[in-house]
Amino acid sequence: MLGYGTGTAWYKSGSSGIDRELVEAIKTAIKLGYHHLDGAEVYNTEPEIGVAIQESKVAREKLFVTTKVITNIKDIPNAIDTSLKKLQLDYVDLYLIHTPFFASSESDLQTAWATMEKVKAEGKAKSIGVSNYLLPHLTAIMKTAKVTPSINQIEYHPYLQHGGLDGPLLSYMKQHNIATAAYGPLTAATKAKPGPCDGVYAELANKYYVSEGEIALRWCIEQDIVAITTSGKEERLSDYLRAMSFRMTPKEVNEIAQAGEKKHFRGFWQAKYDENDRSGKRPPYDDEPRSDAISSLRYISFFNSVNQPFIVSIDPFRLAKMVSSVFQLQCQCNNYPWGKKGKESLSAVLCSKTPNSDFQIEDDKEYAEMWMGDYPILPAKDLKTGTGLHQIIDKNKEQLLGRNCIDKFDGVLPFLPKILSISKALPLQIHPNKKLSEQLHKENPEKYPDPNHKPEIAIALGPFEVFAGWKDQKDIQSLFTDVSPLKKFLPENAQFDHETLKQICLNILKASDGEIATTQEELTKIPKKDYGKQAYMLDLLPRLQKQYSKEDPGNLVALLTMNFLNLSAGDAIYVPADAPHAYLSGDIVECMARSNNVLNTGFCPRAERDSLELFTSALTFGPHNADEVKLGTRKSDLSRNGKTSEYAPPMSEFNMLKTDLEEGEKDSIKAVDGPSVVFATGGSGRLVADGQTHDIKEGYVFFVGHGIEVTYEATDGLQVYQAYTE
């Protein structure tokens, strides 16, 4: 959960009317997803929060609103009622006593806390807590407390550890399930420099590819302590979030703690505390893994470019389920007979590059497709855990897919990228449109495993031959009206239109094996020059006959009616639903809408062919020439350094990016509002995203969650593809 604070720069010394600038700022923050709104009566900004909430139209249950009391601490019932009235709310999610400095006795502390308990009992605050309380303050209120404070916010960093986790204060809080929030956690890395932590901060920052500030934050988080900090630069927002993306070892946490004990520094409230209030020594950690249990609320707060605090807050129950938004995948390769054998198959070679994989290439085995998605037939897995990608996404949809993708595509990864290695023609096929897929899935879910359509693109990684789409209608007509052996397939007294073409295809597919073979033999006896620009058919025919047979009707349908394209690396085609196609040879990147529905009718044994009537009735008649089949590229607007091109098919499920880098070059891809699958087809380098740096080499595949910017850095040249949706 993201939040937006309203103190500091927006502080008002008195009531001076609604600050529309602040209202608009809060509304913008809510729109961007900052749903934790942090205020306090002393800031005098609660009215602006209330107006912004009303104008934003966001459901109350989606917001987490915090406010604090100190100015009117002597009359807490009136203070909360006044705050709620200003906020235009029936309750706040968290209500805090700002400081204990109002009290002159234990009785004062106990009386105030008893009143806070009544506020909670009345439903005006879901949770209650304190700030700046030391052990005497906490023990005083706990003597009479019926409700334990949910959180205590204190200054905490390596130079002010309060005796550490096992010291009197923090161990008492842990014993009573009071969460610790640390403000000033960057102190040792900022205002208290130079100091004994400088060296270990620098070393760990270099190791984890983060800043020293993120190391300081992570040090708190590793101790189950909330980290609250500030920044004068808005771009630090993403940097601070990186503190949630990596883990330090217990030994590293201990090294910082031990270095911090060599210096004492308090940055706040010096006049209110004994300058030597730290007590006891922090016991060293051992190297055993810690529990990930987190109590109460976890959040990081920081300021934007106008010194305005943001707060990133995380529900403790959701924190235990969170995964990294960027993780490497282990993919699988299937073995269709049209695939290339052994190490000649690029799909197999790339699949074998995954580190620590048990995938072994067998020289006499065909390898056809490497799948890189979450489709259940051949799903990718998290390389580290072995957990299926679909399972990970299903448990972390909001984090990994984003709300937009969930709403548009029913909470699944809507595309499926593959690497194909093709040695001979794939079956002549179409993919049914969505309406037909729904019908077929309902009637035969075993054969048609999903109700989705399957438009797709294919990008050549080298020489790529393919039959796709229809030839120009005039070229088809000239063959069937002028070439004698073909006239028998032409319907009688028919105008040559799409229905005629559909009937021609059906007549060929229904023809006997003998008639198909005889027709091909007759075509080879006609002089090549008589075919004009279509003479290439005679060169391809023996090759197709050898791959399947002279009796396969796919030979005639493909050669006579479909475009034959010979593409080079980087060239691409788009195949809409219901459009005929058959890949002939080459290595390609293929990406499609999330489906595995297909209707086959040629370049396969007769027993494997689907209903001819169903196939031909589903045919559509575009594209209608070779140029319409091709999918061009453009410079991507997502590229920061101009090294990335984009394939944008006319469909909503995905676009494909291709980044080509020379040695030493880099490019950053702006965050998109949806998930991505990233895979390298050549070279090596680094992938930097979400505060993590990964090696990326030929064959490496990564999942990237929504809202994550990705940077590619080439060490030896690098080609990376990124399929994404928004």
XYZ file of C-alpha atoms in Angstrom:
726
model
C 0.000 0.000 0.000
C 1.305 3.446 -0.894
C 0.635 6.536 1.158
C 0.906 10.298 1.046
C 1.804 12.470 4.025
C 0.592 16.020 4.547
C 2.958 17.638 6.999
C 6.234 19.591 6.770
C 6.040 21.609 3.516
C 2.231 21.770 3.711
C 2.207 22.784 7.379
C -0.190 25.655 8.126
C 0.264 27.761 11.234
C -3.469 28.306 11.527
C -6.797 27.980 9.777
C -6.451 29.845 6.501
C -9.002 28.156 4.264
C -8.609 25.140 1.996
C -5.252 24.918 0.264
C -6.298 23.830 -3.250
C -2.698 23.110 -4.183
C -2.498 20.519 -1.427
C -5.909 19.062 -2.317
C -4.820 18.564 -5.921
C -1.513 17.106 -4.786
C -3.295 14.562 -2.578
C -5.750 13.699 -5.356
C -2.862 13.137 -7.733
C -1.155 10.924 -5.181
C -4.316 8.865 -4.706
C -4.696 8.526 -8.470
C -1.131 7.266 -8.691
C -1.835 4.640 -6.040
C -0.715 6.301 -2.795
C -3.576 5.077 -0.626
C -1.989 5.635 2.803
C -2.698 9.254 3.765
C -0.728 10.464 6.788
C -1.791 13.584 8.688
C -1.829 15.136 12.155
C -3.816 17.812 13.908
C -0.658 19.878 14.406
C -0.125 20.110 10.633
C -3.540 21.791 10.173
C -3.951 19.896 6.871
C -6.723 17.478 7.792
C -9.390 19.529 5.917
C -7.419 19.177 2.689
C -7.162 15.413 3.163
C -10.919 15.227 3.648
C -11.706 17.248 0.519
C -9.249 15.237 -1.556
C -10.751 11.938 -0.392
C -14.230 13.071 -1.338
C -13.193 14.420 -4.729
C -11.066 11.391 -5.583
C -14.105 9.055 -5.423
C -11.907 6.220 -4.128
C -13.725 3.727 -1.903
C -12.999 4.331 1.790
C -11.941 0.735 2.395
C -9.104 1.176 -0.100
C -7.573 4.014 1.936
C -5.441 3.852 5.083
C -5.697 7.153 6.949
C -3.476 8.076 9.890
C -3.651 11.146 12.100
C -2.057 12.152 15.408
C -2.914 14.093 18.542
C -0.704 16.348 20.630
C -2.045 19.904 20.454
C -5.331 18.889 22.126
C -3.941 15.988 24.147
C -5.872 17.159 27.229
C -9.167 16.610 25.374
C -8.652 13.574 23.155
C -12.401 12.893 22.612
C -12.851 16.370 21.193
C -9.553 16.090 19.290
C -10.569 12.908 17.444
C -14.059 14.230 16.720
C -12.567 17.428 15.332
C -10.077 15.480 13.232
C -12.790 13.179 11.854
C -14.974 16.155 11.010
C -12.126 17.815 9.142
C -11.258 14.552 7.420
C -14.956 13.933 6.580
C -14.540 10.364 7.849
C -16.252 8.095 10.341
C -12.944 6.599 11.527
C -9.182 6.651 11.000
C -7.116 3.524 10.513
C -4.369 4.593 12.918
C -4.419 7.230 15.684
C -1.162 8.141 17.478
C -0.087 10.187 20.480
C 2.664 12.291 18.943
C 4.984 12.537 21.983
C 4.987 11.792 25.739
C 6.299 15.250 26.585
C 2.897 16.567 27.695
C 2.953 14.325 30.801
C 4.325 15.296 34.201
C 3.511 11.937 35.810
C 2.712 8.307 35.077
C -0.895 9.164 35.783
C -0.936 11.671 32.900
C 0.339 9.013 30.500
C -2.156 6.446 31.767
C -5.094 8.824 31.567
C -4.284 9.797 27.995
C -3.901 6.168 26.961
C -7.175 5.154 28.584
C -8.873 7.851 26.542
C -7.190 6.516 23.372
C -8.624 3.087 24.212
C -12.107 4.595 24.357
C -11.534 6.138 20.926
C -10.730 2.681 19.587
C -13.661 1.070 21.426
C -16.005 3.622 19.879
C -14.781 2.634 16.406
C -13.276 6.029 15.686
C -9.804 4.479 15.224
C -9.038 0.960 14.035
C -5.620 0.969 15.737
C -3.887 3.205 18.285
C -0.215 3.802 19.051
C 2.454 6.175 20.379
C 5.581 7.989 19.276
C 8.847 8.886 21.038
C 8.030 6.726 24.075
C 10.934 5.214 26.000
C 10.732 2.291 28.404
C 9.428 4.288 31.414
C 6.641 5.764 29.302
C 5.607 2.357 27.938
C 5.756 0.573 31.286
C 3.660 3.333 32.797
C 0.783 2.985 30.349
C 1.038 -0.822 30.268
C 0.331 -0.942 34.022
C -3.248 0.066 33.318
C -3.634 -0.550 29.568
C -6.449 -2.722 28.275
C -5.254 -2.282 24.688
C -1.563 -2.571 23.822
C -0.146 0.175 21.554
C 0.200 -1.194 18.023
C 3.360 0.794 17.294
C 5.975 3.086 18.877
C 7.952 5.421 16.651
C 11.474 6.265 17.885
C 14.736 7.571 16.483
C 16.691 4.442 15.581
C 19.892 3.925 13.565
C 23.317 2.302 14.154
C 24.481 5.236 16.298
C 21.342 5.126 18.459
C 20.321 1.476 18.937
C 18.748 1.720 22.409
C 20.653 -1.410 23.350
C 19.575 -3.240 20.196
C 16.835 -5.792 19.744
C 17.678 -7.460 23.033
C 18.101 -4.207 24.897
C 15.560 -3.117 27.499
C 13.351 -0.968 25.242
C 13.065 -3.084 22.112
C 12.887 -6.404 23.892
C 10.048 -5.021 26.026
C 8.221 -3.878 22.907
C 8.753 -7.252 21.249
C 7.506 -9.030 24.345
C 4.298 -6.997 24.237
C 3.864 -7.127 20.425
C 4.459 -3.397 20.008
C 5.950 -2.734 16.590
C 9.009 -0.491 16.358
C 9.104 2.332 13.840
C 12.433 4.049 13.213
C 12.647 7.653 12.121
C 16.045 8.985 11.131
C 17.375 5.602 9.916
C 19.622 7.360 7.379
C 21.408 9.350 10.086
C 24.611 7.281 10.012
C 24.732 7.667 6.213
C 23.971 11.414 6.217
C 24.155 13.930 9.053
C 26.346 11.764 11.324
C 29.080 11.260 8.708
C 31.966 10.592 8.964
C 31.642 7.607 11.242
C 32.547 3.957 11.805
C 29.662 2.703 9.608
C 30.964 4.414 6.445
C 33.109 1.503 5.304
C 30.589 -1.287 5.796
C 27.809 0.829 4.227
C 29.953 1.402 1.122
C 30.951 -2.257 0.864
C 27.365 -3.531 1.099
C 26.024 -0.873 -1.275
C 28.522 -2.060 -3.870
C 27.619 -5.704 -3.250
C 23.862 -5.214 -3.629
C 24.005 -2.488 -6.321
C 22.057 -0.039 -4.169
C 22.815 3.198 -2.373
C 24.106 3.488 1.184
C 20.712 4.900 2.090
C 19.006 1.696 0.986
C 21.489 -0.305 3.060
C 20.560 1.831 6.066
C 16.859 1.209 5.476
C 17.350 -2.497 4.898
C 19.306 -2.775 8.152
C 16.190 -1.670 10.006
C 13.868 -3.867 7.975
C 16.024 -6.936 8.615
C 15.366 -6.362 12.336
C 11.591 -6.207 11.798
C 11.698 -2.472 12.401
C 9.667 0.020 10.413
C 11.941 2.446 8.533
C 10.875 6.072 8.126
C 13.077 8.471 6.197
C 13.079 11.654 4.124
C 14.371 12.817 0.765
C 14.298 16.084 -1.101
C 14.188 14.350 -4.494
C 11.137 12.678 -5.947
C 13.184 10.115 -7.844
C 14.272 8.645 -4.524
C 10.804 7.065 -4.340
C 11.846 4.093 -6.440
C 15.235 3.944 -4.713
C 13.685 3.589 -1.259
C 11.376 0.839 -2.493
C 14.476 -1.112 -3.484
C 15.140 -1.634 0.221
C 12.298 -4.156 0.103
C 13.822 -6.110 -2.798
C 16.992 -7.659 -1.355
C 18.095 -9.426 1.819
C 21.175 -8.867 3.971
C 22.738 -11.743 5.863
C 22.589 -11.840 9.668
C 26.358 -11.396 9.690
C 26.071 -8.193 7.651
C 23.355 -6.830 9.946
C 25.619 -7.560 12.889
C 28.631 -5.859 11.257
C 26.667 -2.618 10.935
C 25.390 -2.892 14.515
C 28.870 -3.470 15.925
C 30.317 -0.573 13.920
C 27.487 1.661 15.128
C 28.223 0.946 18.782
C 31.507 2.810 18.404
C 29.703 6.132 18.071
C 26.717 7.770 19.778
C 24.647 10.365 17.948
C 21.102 11.637 18.503
C 19.670 13.800 15.759
C 16.305 14.764 17.254
C 14.817 15.892 20.571
C 18.251 16.299 22.202
C 16.769 18.526 24.893
C 14.115 15.981 25.830
C 16.314 12.930 26.419
C 19.408 12.136 28.433
C 22.274 12.310 25.974
C 23.462 8.903 27.160
C 20.056 7.236 27.126
C 21.305 4.257 25.084
C 21.838 1.309 27.402
C 23.286 -2.146 27.150
C 25.180 -3.684 24.261
C 23.590 -5.311 21.288
C 24.350 -9.067 21.323
C 25.905 -10.360 18.099
C 23.734 -12.178 15.569
C 24.521 -15.735 14.651
C 24.454 -16.893 11.033
C 21.228 -18.849 11.295
C 18.332 -17.684 9.087
C 15.887 -15.386 10.849
C 12.153 -15.685 10.969
C 10.364 -13.410 8.551
C 7.593 -12.727 11.073
C 6.607 -9.081 11.107
C 4.373 -7.576 13.759
C 1.861 -4.820 13.207
C 2.413 -2.285 10.401
C 5.534 -1.938 8.226
C 6.194 1.216 6.255
C 8.822 3.497 4.803
C 8.108 7.204 4.489
C 9.961 9.814 2.497
C 9.572 13.278 0.957
C 9.139 14.362 -2.630
C 10.775 17.300 -4.403
C 8.761 19.827 -2.389
C 9.801 18.130 0.858
C 6.400 16.454 1.048
C 6.359 13.130 2.925
C 5.219 9.983 1.204
C 4.676 6.759 3.097
C 4.962 3.266 1.707
C 3.100 0.981 4.058
C 2.771 -2.777 3.911
C 0.227 -4.920 5.671
C 2.194 -7.481 7.710
C 0.019 -10.364 6.553
C 0.594 -9.419 2.914
C 4.311 -8.897 3.498
C 4.803 -12.561 4.235
C 3.305 -13.372 0.831
C 5.239 -10.787 -1.172
C 7.678 -11.970 -3.805
C 10.271 -10.092 -5.734
C 8.785 -8.343 -8.740
C 11.745 -9.494 -10.848
C 12.889 -13.112 -10.891
C 14.581 -15.514 -13.271
C 12.591 -18.292 -14.909
C 13.371 -21.874 -15.777
C 11.630 -22.815 -19.019
C 10.942 -26.071 -20.834
C 11.284 -27.269 -24.412
C 8.880 -29.612 -26.235
C 9.667 -32.203 -28.901
C 7.356 -31.946 -31.913
C 8.676 -33.807 -34.997
C 8.974 -30.579 -37.010
C 11.611 -29.277 -34.577
C 15.350 -29.199 -35.225
C 17.537 -31.963 -33.865
C 19.950 -31.675 -30.972
C 22.184 -28.640 -30.816
C 20.946 -27.451 -34.215
C 17.809 -26.343 -32.348
C 18.157 -22.806 -31.008
C 15.180 -23.388 -28.709
C 17.061 -26.290 -27.088
C 20.355 -24.393 -26.901
C 18.700 -21.375 -25.232
C 16.779 -23.622 -22.852
C 20.020 -25.336 -21.825
C 21.668 -22.015 -20.900
C 19.559 -21.608 -17.757
C 21.948 -21.903 -14.795
C 21.601 -24.943 -12.541
C 19.195 -26.526 -15.016
C 19.081 -30.284 -15.480
C 18.016 -29.872 -19.123
C 20.261 -31.964 -21.369
C 20.275 -31.864 -25.181
C 20.151 -35.233 -26.952
C 21.655 -35.220 -30.449
C 19.015 -37.440 -32.068
C 15.986 -35.741 -30.524
C 13.855 -32.980 -32.067
C 13.414 -29.774 -30.045
C 10.668 -27.499 -31.304
C 9.529 -24.824 -28.828
C 10.763 -23.219 -25.623
C 7.741 -21.791 -23.792
C 8.260 -18.745 -21.557
C 4.879 -18.107 -19.959
C 2.475 -19.467 -17.366
C 0.252 -21.533 -19.676
C -0.439 -24.830 -17.833
C 0.685 -27.150 -20.641
C 4.381 -26.193 -20.457
C 4.677 -23.601 -17.659
C 7.802 -21.708 -16.692
C 8.973 -21.871 -13.069
C 10.813 -19.621 -10.656
C 14.439 -20.703 -11.057
C 15.200 -20.388 -7.327
C 12.131 -22.020 -5.820
C 10.777 -24.247 -8.582
C 7.322 -22.734 -8.050
C 5.190 -22.478 -11.178
C 4.850 -18.991 -12.641
C 1.073 -19.285 -12.749
C 1.004 -20.153 -9.041
C 3.224 -17.183 -8.171
C 1.106 -14.794 -10.220
C -2.137 -16.167 -8.822
C -1.008 -15.441 -5.245
C 0.454 -11.989 -6.032
C -1.780 -10.571 -8.756
C -1.888 -6.985 -7.553
C 1.881 -6.824 -7.175
C 2.892 -8.640 -10.358
C 0.114 -7.936 -12.875
C -1.305 -4.643 -11.650
C -4.938 -3.676 -11.456
C -5.213 -2.704 -15.129
C -4.066 -6.128 -16.329
C -6.260 -7.917 -13.797
C -9.337 -6.031 -14.949
C -8.627 -6.434 -18.681
C -7.462 -10.044 -18.761
C -9.138 -11.807 -15.819
C -6.042 -11.890 -13.648
C -3.737 -13.972 -15.864
C -0.615 -13.263 -17.905
C -2.325 -12.500 -21.232
C 0.487 -13.507 -23.591
C 2.768 -16.468 -24.224
C 6.273 -15.948 -25.694
C 8.158 -18.830 -27.294
C 11.342 -19.633 -29.193
C 10.646 -21.920 -32.173
C 13.225 -23.963 -34.109
C 11.693 -25.277 -37.346
C 13.217 -27.899 -39.637
C 10.134 -28.664 -41.727
C 6.673 -27.221 -42.231
C 4.392 -26.970 -39.237
C 0.817 -28.107 -39.831
C -1.191 -25.797 -42.070
C -3.434 -24.196 -39.476
C -5.613 -21.415 -38.205
C -6.331 -20.306 -34.641
C -10.065 -19.855 -34.035
C -11.397 -16.447 -33.053
C -12.678 -15.799 -29.544
C -16.321 -16.591 -30.282
C -15.497 -19.900 -31.952
C -12.930 -20.738 -29.256
C -15.564 -20.283 -26.559
C -17.892 -22.632 -28.441
C -15.219 -25.264 -29.118
C -13.924 -25.135 -25.529
C -17.421 -25.650 -24.198
C -18.019 -28.629 -26.520
C -14.591 -30.267 -26.207
C -12.415 -28.763 -23.442
C -9.864 -31.570 -23.718
C -9.056 -30.745 -27.349
C -9.595 -26.977 -27.040
C -8.214 -26.213 -23.562
C -9.231 -22.551 -23.262
C -11.912 -20.143 -24.524
C -9.457 -17.548 -25.849
C -8.361 -16.466 -29.318
C -4.752 -16.690 -30.448
C -3.486 -13.943 -32.750
C 0.299 -14.056 -32.868
C 3.495 -12.535 -34.175
C 6.676 -14.229 -35.412
C 10.045 -12.442 -35.454
C 12.911 -13.963 -37.434
C 16.138 -14.640 -35.535
C 17.798 -15.601 -38.826
C 16.542 -16.847 -42.224
C 12.843 -17.676 -41.829
C 10.485 -19.170 -44.426
C 6.753 -19.061 -43.902
C 3.412 -19.416 -45.643
C 1.058 -16.772 -44.242
C -2.105 -15.017 -45.358
C -3.649 -15.035 -48.808
C -2.022 -14.109 -52.069
C -3.432 -11.220 -54.012
C -6.839 -12.350 -55.241
C -5.884 -11.696 -58.874
C -2.926 -14.064 -58.594
C -5.085 -16.837 -57.114
C -7.771 -16.309 -59.738
C -5.299 -16.517 -62.628
C -4.073 -19.910 -61.418
C -7.494 -21.521 -61.035
C -8.976 -20.064 -64.221
C -5.952 -20.376 -66.539
C -4.098 -23.517 -65.359
C -5.972 -26.591 -66.626
C -5.174 -29.069 -63.792
C -6.609 -26.602 -61.274
C -9.915 -25.776 -62.957
C -11.582 -28.829 -61.378
C -11.338 -27.169 -57.948
C -13.168 -24.031 -59.120
C -16.909 -23.937 -58.314
C -19.170 -23.792 -61.374
C -20.556 -20.413 -62.462
C -18.943 -18.658 -59.521
C -17.850 -15.060 -59.245
C -14.286 -15.092 -57.909
C -14.681 -13.738 -54.408
C -13.974 -14.807 -50.831
C -16.693 -17.435 -50.859
C -15.210 -18.855 -54.048
C -11.792 -19.022 -52.421
C -13.269 -20.743 -49.392
C -14.912 -23.345 -51.635
C -11.669 -23.883 -53.569
C -9.847 -24.661 -50.320
C -12.586 -27.048 -49.247
C -12.546 -28.828 -52.635
C -8.772 -29.338 -52.426
C -8.945 -30.573 -48.844
C -11.723 -33.030 -49.705
C -9.968 -34.395 -52.762
C -8.705 -37.976 -52.684
C -5.054 -38.770 -52.141
C -4.758 -39.896 -55.729
C -6.296 -36.715 -57.069
C -3.952 -34.570 -54.988
C -0.884 -36.493 -56.190
C -2.013 -36.446 -59.840
C -2.673 -32.711 -59.770
C 0.829 -32.008 -58.475
C 2.369 -34.199 -61.164
C 0.402 -32.355 -63.836
C 1.523 -28.973 -62.500
C 5.200 -29.956 -62.783
C 4.734 -30.679 -66.504
C 3.713 -27.092 -67.272
C 6.660 -24.891 -68.349
C 7.997 -22.800 -65.514
C 7.710 -19.577 -67.527
C 3.955 -20.041 -67.780
C 3.642 -19.413 -64.035
C 5.265 -15.982 -64.276
C 6.074 -14.528 -60.826
C 4.565 -17.616 -59.187
C 7.115 -19.986 -60.728
C 8.769 -20.360 -57.313
C 6.014 -22.900 -56.537
C 7.734 -25.516 -58.677
C 10.946 -25.120 -56.669
C 9.156 -25.538 -53.327
C 6.890 -28.422 -54.327
C 9.488 -31.258 -54.200
C 10.622 -30.051 -50.801
C 7.098 -30.136 -49.363
C 6.420 -33.518 -50.916
C 9.554 -34.917 -49.290
C 8.633 -33.529 -45.880
C 5.158 -35.026 -45.862
C 3.895 -36.726 -49.030
C 2.616 -36.131 -52.558
C -0.861 -36.874 -51.216
C -0.896 -34.061 -48.624
C -3.443 -31.394 -49.678
C -1.476 -28.793 -47.738
C 1.010 -28.728 -50.611
C -1.631 -27.311 -52.952
C -3.423 -25.008 -50.505
C -0.176 -23.391 -49.345
C 1.505 -23.044 -52.755
C -1.548 -21.942 -54.736
C -3.376 -19.649 -52.325
C -0.949 -18.403 -49.638
C 1.921 -15.908 -49.552
C 5.391 -17.403 -49.323
C 7.805 -15.125 -47.437
C 11.546 -15.472 -46.997
C 12.478 -13.222 -44.062
C 15.738 -12.126 -42.460
C 16.693 -11.521 -38.825
C 14.489 -8.839 -37.291
C 11.710 -9.148 -39.890
C 8.307 -10.009 -38.460
C 4.793 -11.043 -39.432
C 1.425 -10.703 -37.732
C -1.070 -13.570 -37.980
C -4.598 -12.633 -36.878
C -7.089 -15.190 -35.600
C -8.631 -17.313 -38.394
C -5.796 -16.519 -40.828
C -4.062 -19.549 -42.428
C -0.344 -19.998 -41.887
C 2.400 -22.604 -41.832
C 5.956 -21.945 -40.693
C 8.404 -23.708 -43.001
C 11.928 -23.286 -41.616
C 14.072 -21.146 -39.335
C 14.455 -19.956 -35.740
C 11.964 -17.372 -34.508
C 10.565 -15.524 -31.539
C 6.840 -16.183 -31.417
C 4.388 -14.455 -29.114
C 0.667 -14.971 -28.975
C -2.409 -14.293 -26.930
C -2.717 -16.779 -24.078
C -4.231 -19.769 -25.840
C -3.365 -23.163 -27.309
C -6.357 -23.627 -29.612
C -5.573 -24.681 -33.169
C -7.313 -26.175 -36.220
C -4.987 -28.238 -38.455
C -5.740 -29.365 -41.984
C -2.531 -29.989 -43.896
C 1.155 -30.882 -43.504
C 0.094 -33.572 -41.060
C -1.263 -37.131 -41.210
C -4.912 -37.394 -42.227
C -5.856 -38.719 -38.783
C -4.573 -35.500 -37.187
C -6.576 -33.175 -39.422
C -9.548 -31.347 -37.988
C -12.975 -31.045 -39.561
C -12.560 -29.630 -43.056
C -15.917 -27.855 -42.895
C -15.021 -26.304 -39.533
C -11.632 -25.190 -40.823
C -12.910 -23.577 -44.016
C -15.972 -22.000 -42.379
C -13.687 -20.279 -39.866
C -11.351 -18.829 -42.497
C -11.120 -15.070 -42.788
C -9.675 -13.321 -45.806
C -7.127 -10.883 -44.609
C -4.294 -10.163 -44.977
C -4.486 -10.441 -48.773
C -0.924 -9.873 -49.927
C 2.606 -10.324 -48.597
C 3.021 -6.703 -47.496
C -0.085 -6.886 -45.315
C 1.343 -9.913 -43.540
C 4.545 -8.165 -42.511
C 4.750 -6.368 -39.165
C 7.036 -3.361 -39.102
C 8.933 -1.835 -36.198
C 9.335 1.637 -34.771
C 11.607 3.269 -32.243
C 10.020 2.611 -28.883
C 8.809 5.540 -26.790
C 9.642 3.412 -23.750
C 13.365 3.505 -24.554
C 15.391 6.117 -22.692
C 18.538 5.786 -24.830
C 17.034 4.993 -28.222
C 18.446 1.464 -28.481
C 15.088 -0.316 -28.483
C 12.598 -0.949 -31.286
C 8.994 -2.053 -30.853
C 6.678 -4.478 -32.630
C 3.087 -3.365 -32.058
C 0.527 -5.777 -33.534
C -3.114 -4.638 -33.788
C -4.213 -6.467 -30.634
C -4.483 -5.619 -26.942
C -2.677 -8.542 -25.305
C 0.948 -7.514 -25.882
C 3.650 -5.572 -27.682
C 7.214 -6.791 -28.155
C 10.390 -4.757 -27.567
C 13.795 -5.609 -29.029
C 16.917 -4.037 -27.537
C 20.249 -4.326 -29.404
C 23.350 -3.149 -27.544
C 27.018 -3.071 -28.415
C 29.650 -3.729 -25.776
C 29.465 -1.053 -23.062
C 26.105 0.344 -24.183
C 22.938 0.410 -22.103
C 19.282 1.237 -22.441
C 16.516 1.682 -19.900
C 12.919 0.691 -20.565
C 10.409 2.863 -18.757
C 8.006 1.190 -16.358
C 4.825 -0.124 -17.957
C 1.473 -0.671 -16.284
C 1.552 -4.411 -16.717
C 3.816 -7.477 -16.560
C 6.702 -8.342 -18.887
C 8.679 -11.425 -19.862
C 12.298 -10.619 -20.734
C 14.623 -13.007 -22.585
C 18.067 -12.710 -24.137
C 18.759 -14.246 -27.547
C 22.399 -13.237 -27.769
C 25.343 -11.775 -25.866
C 25.672 -11.054 -22.179
C 25.346 -8.228 -19.685
C 23.348 -7.107 -16.680
C 19.674 -6.534 -16.032
C 18.974 -3.903 -13.373
C 15.413 -3.623 -12.074
C 13.572 -3.081 -8.795
C 16.814 -2.525 -6.908
C 18.344 -5.785 -8.085
C 21.121 -6.535 -10.559
C 21.049 -9.835 -12.431
C 23.407 -11.391 -14.917
C 21.633 -11.782 -18.247
C 23.026 -13.987 -20.979
C 21.856 -15.803 -24.076
C 18.960 -18.031 -23.001
C 18.223 -16.294 -19.679
C 14.532 -15.518 -19.087
C 13.041 -13.180 -16.450
C 9.589 -12.223 -15.268
C 9.173 -8.499 -14.512
C 6.152 -7.270 -12.565
C 4.144 -4.204 -13.461
C 5.447 -0.726 -12.761
C 9.141 -1.734 -12.864
C 11.718 0.105 -14.969
C 14.334 -2.188 -16.502
C 17.893 -1.283 -17.522
C 20.043 -3.456 -19.783
C 23.831 -3.056 -19.721
C 25.877 -4.956 -22.335
C 29.257 -6.426 -21.460
C 29.703 -8.411 -24.671
C 26.993 -7.166 -26.982
C 23.424 -8.006 -25.978
C 20.086 -8.692 -27.688
C 17.050 -8.735 -25.426
C 13.349 -9.138 -26.165
C 10.673 -7.911 -23.769
C 7.049 -8.932 -24.238
C 4.751 -6.682 -22.221
C 1.153 -5.671 -21.782
C -0.523 -2.526 -20.460
